[in-house]
Backbone as numpy.savetxt, mean C-alpha at the origin, in Angstrom:
# Nx Ny Nz CAx CAy CAz Cx Cy Cz
3.95 -2.52 -17.23 3.84 -3.47 -16.15 2.44 -4.08 -16.19
2.33 -5.33 -15.81 1.03 -5.98 -15.73 0.84 -6.55 -14.33
-0.28 -7.22 -14.12 -0.61 -7.75 -12.79 0.45 -8.74 -12.30
0.91 -9.62 -13.19 1.92 -10.61 -12.81 3.22 -9.93 -12.39
3.64 -8.95 -13.15 4.87 -8.21 -12.83 4.71 -7.47 -11.50
3.55 -6.90 -11.27 3.28 -6.18 -10.03 3.37 -7.13 -8.83
2.76 -8.31 -8.95 2.83 -9.30 -7.87 4.27 -9.73 -7.63
5.05 -9.88 -8.71 6.46 -10.26 -8.57 7.25 -9.16 -7.88
6.92 -7.92 -8.17 7.59 -6.79 -7.53 7.34 -6.81 -6.01
6.11 -7.13 -5.61 5.80 -7.25 -4.18 6.60 -8.39 -3.56
6.64 -9.53 -4.23 7.39 -10.69 -3.73 8.88 -10.38 -3.60
9.44 -9.74 -4.61 10.86 -9.38 -4.57 11.15 -8.42 -3.42
10.28 -7.44 -3.25 10.45 -6.43 -2.20 10.45 -7.08 -0.82
9.48 -7.95 -0.56 9.40 -8.58 0.76 10.51 -9.61 0.94
10.94 -10.27 -0.13 12.04 -11.24 -0.04 13.35 -10.56 0.34
13.50 -9.30 -0.06 14.71 -8.54 0.29 14.61 -7.92 1.69
13.54 -8.26 2.41 13.39 -7.75 3.78 12.54 -6.51 3.89
11.98 -6.05 2.78 11.11 -4.88 2.83 9.82 -5.20 3.55
9.32 -4.24 4.28 8.05 -4.40 4.99 6.95 -3.80 4.15
5.93 -4.57 3.87 4.79 -4.11 3.08 3.82 -3.45 4.04
4.28 -2.33 4.64 3.51 -1.64 5.67 3.98 -0.20 5.76
3.14 0.64 6.34 3.50 2.02 6.64 3.76 2.12 8.13
4.75 2.92 8.50 5.05 3.13 9.92 4.97 4.62 10.23
4.22 4.92 11.26 4.09 6.28 11.76 4.41 6.24 13.24
5.68 6.45 13.57 6.11 6.31 14.97 5.92 4.86 15.41
5.15 4.65 16.47 4.89 3.30 16.98 3.75 2.60 16.26
3.11 3.28 15.35 1.96 2.72 14.64 2.44 2.10 13.33
2.15 0.81 13.16 2.51 0.10 11.93 1.23 -0.40 11.27
1.03 -0.03 10.02 -0.18 -0.36 9.30 0.18 -1.18 8.06
-0.11 -2.47 8.07 0.22 -3.31 6.91 -0.61 -2.93 5.68
0.05 -2.91 4.55 -0.65 -2.70 3.28 -1.05 -4.07 2.74
-2.17 -4.11 2.04 -2.69 -5.36 1.49 -2.99 -5.15 0.01
-2.56 -6.12 -0.80 -2.88 -6.10 -2.23 -4.08 -7.01 -2.45
-5.17 -6.44 -2.94 -6.38 -7.19 -3.25 -6.39 -7.44 -4.76
-5.80 -8.55 -5.14 -5.62 -8.85 -6.57 -6.95 -8.94 -7.32
-7.95 -9.55 -6.72 -9.22 -9.78 -7.41 -9.90 -8.48 -7.85
-9.68 -7.40 -7.07 -10.31 -6.12 -7.41 -9.28 -5.04 -7.77
-8.02 -5.45 -7.92 -6.93 -4.54 -8.32 -6.83 -3.32 -7.41
-6.75 -3.56 -6.11 -6.68 -2.48 -5.13 -5.55 -2.73 -4.14
-4.99 -1.63 -3.65 -4.09 -1.65 -2.50 -4.84 -1.02 -1.35
-4.70 -1.58 -0.16 -5.43 -1.03 0.97 -4.67 -1.12 2.27
-5.18 -0.39 3.25 -4.67 -0.43 4.62 -5.89 -0.56 5.52
-5.90 -1.59 6.37 -7.01 -1.76 7.30 -6.84 -0.81 8.47
-7.89 -0.06 8.72 -7.94 0.86 9.85 -9.04 0.35 10.78
-9.06 0.82 12.02 -10.08 0.33 12.96 -11.52 0.48 12.45
-11.83 1.60 11.84 -13.21 1.84 11.41 -13.50 1.27 10.01
-12.54 1.36 9.11 -12.74 0.87 7.75 -11.39 0.75 7.05
-11.41 0.31 5.82 -10.18 0.15 5.05 -10.03 1.32 4.09
-8.83 1.87 4.03 -8.50 2.91 3.05 -7.89 2.18 1.86
-8.41 2.43 0.67 -7.89 1.71 -0.49 -7.84 2.61 -1.72
-6.97 2.22 -2.65 -6.82 2.92 -3.93 -6.69 1.88 -5.03
-7.12 2.21 -6.23 -6.92 1.27 -7.34 -5.45 1.20 -7.73
-5.01 0.00 -8.11 -3.63 -0.17 -8.57 -3.54 0.33 -10.00
-2.52 1.16 -10.25 -2.24 1.63 -11.60 -1.05 0.81 -12.10
-1.33 -0.17 -12.96 -0.27 -1.07 -13.42 0.73 -0.39 -14.35
0.49 0.85 -14.72 1.49 1.57 -15.52 2.56 2.18 -14.62
2.35 2.10 -13.29 3.32 2.61 -12.31 3.90 1.45 -11.51
5.06 1.67 -10.90 5.67 0.61 -10.11 5.07 0.57 -8.70
5.52 -0.41 -7.93 5.01 -0.61 -6.59 5.17 0.63 -5.72
6.35 1.23 -5.76 6.62 2.41 -4.94 5.67 3.56 -5.24
5.41 3.79 -6.51 4.49 4.87 -6.89 3.07 4.57 -6.42
2.64 3.32 -6.54 1.31 2.94 -6.07 1.20 3.07 -4.55
2.26 2.71 -3.85 2.25 2.87 -2.38 2.22 4.34 -1.99
2.88 5.20 -2.77 2.82 6.65 -2.51 1.39 7.16 -2.62
0.66 6.69 -3.63 -0.73 7.09 -3.80 -1.55 6.65 -2.59
-1.31 5.41 -2.14 -2.03 4.90 -0.97 -1.69 5.71 0.28
-0.42 6.03 0.47 -0.03 6.81 1.65 -0.68 8.19 1.62
-0.71 8.82 0.47 -1.35 10.14 0.37 -2.83 10.06 0.74
-3.50 9.01 0.28 -4.93 8.83 0.60 -5.10 8.57 2.10
-4.20 7.79 2.66 -4.24 7.49 4.10 -4.06 8.76 4.93
-3.11 9.59 4.54 -2.86 10.84 5.26 -3.99 11.85 5.05
-4.64 11.78 3.91 -5.79 12.64 3.65 -6.94 12.29 4.60
-7.17 10.98 4.79 -8.25 10.53 5.67 -7.89 10.63 7.15
-6.59 10.43 7.47 -6.12 10.45 8.85 -4.93 11.39 8.99
-5.13 12.69 8.90 -4.00 13.63 8.97 -3.24 13.58 10.29
-3.87 13.06 11.34 -3.20 12.98 12.63 -2.02 12.01 12.60
-1.94 11.14 11.59 -0.81 10.22 11.48 0.50 10.96 11.21
0.42 12.12 10.59 1.64 12.87 10.25 2.14 13.74 11.39
1.40 13.81 12.49 1.83 14.63 13.65 3.02 14.02 14.36
């Protein structure tokens, strides 16, 4: 997979009605793809949690890495 394919995967996912966000109960946190620096991130009140995109993995796998990092920084989200 390359950057273009990754961007297309995001477009296809959202076109099918997928939400490019994490939901924890009533809390919805949009994920953001920062193409210029090859990062996926989630804006939090204090700062942004981000991970580098691994183009050898698909969108779902990259989002899993981001979710794990988010839960590592904010374990209270899993309560």
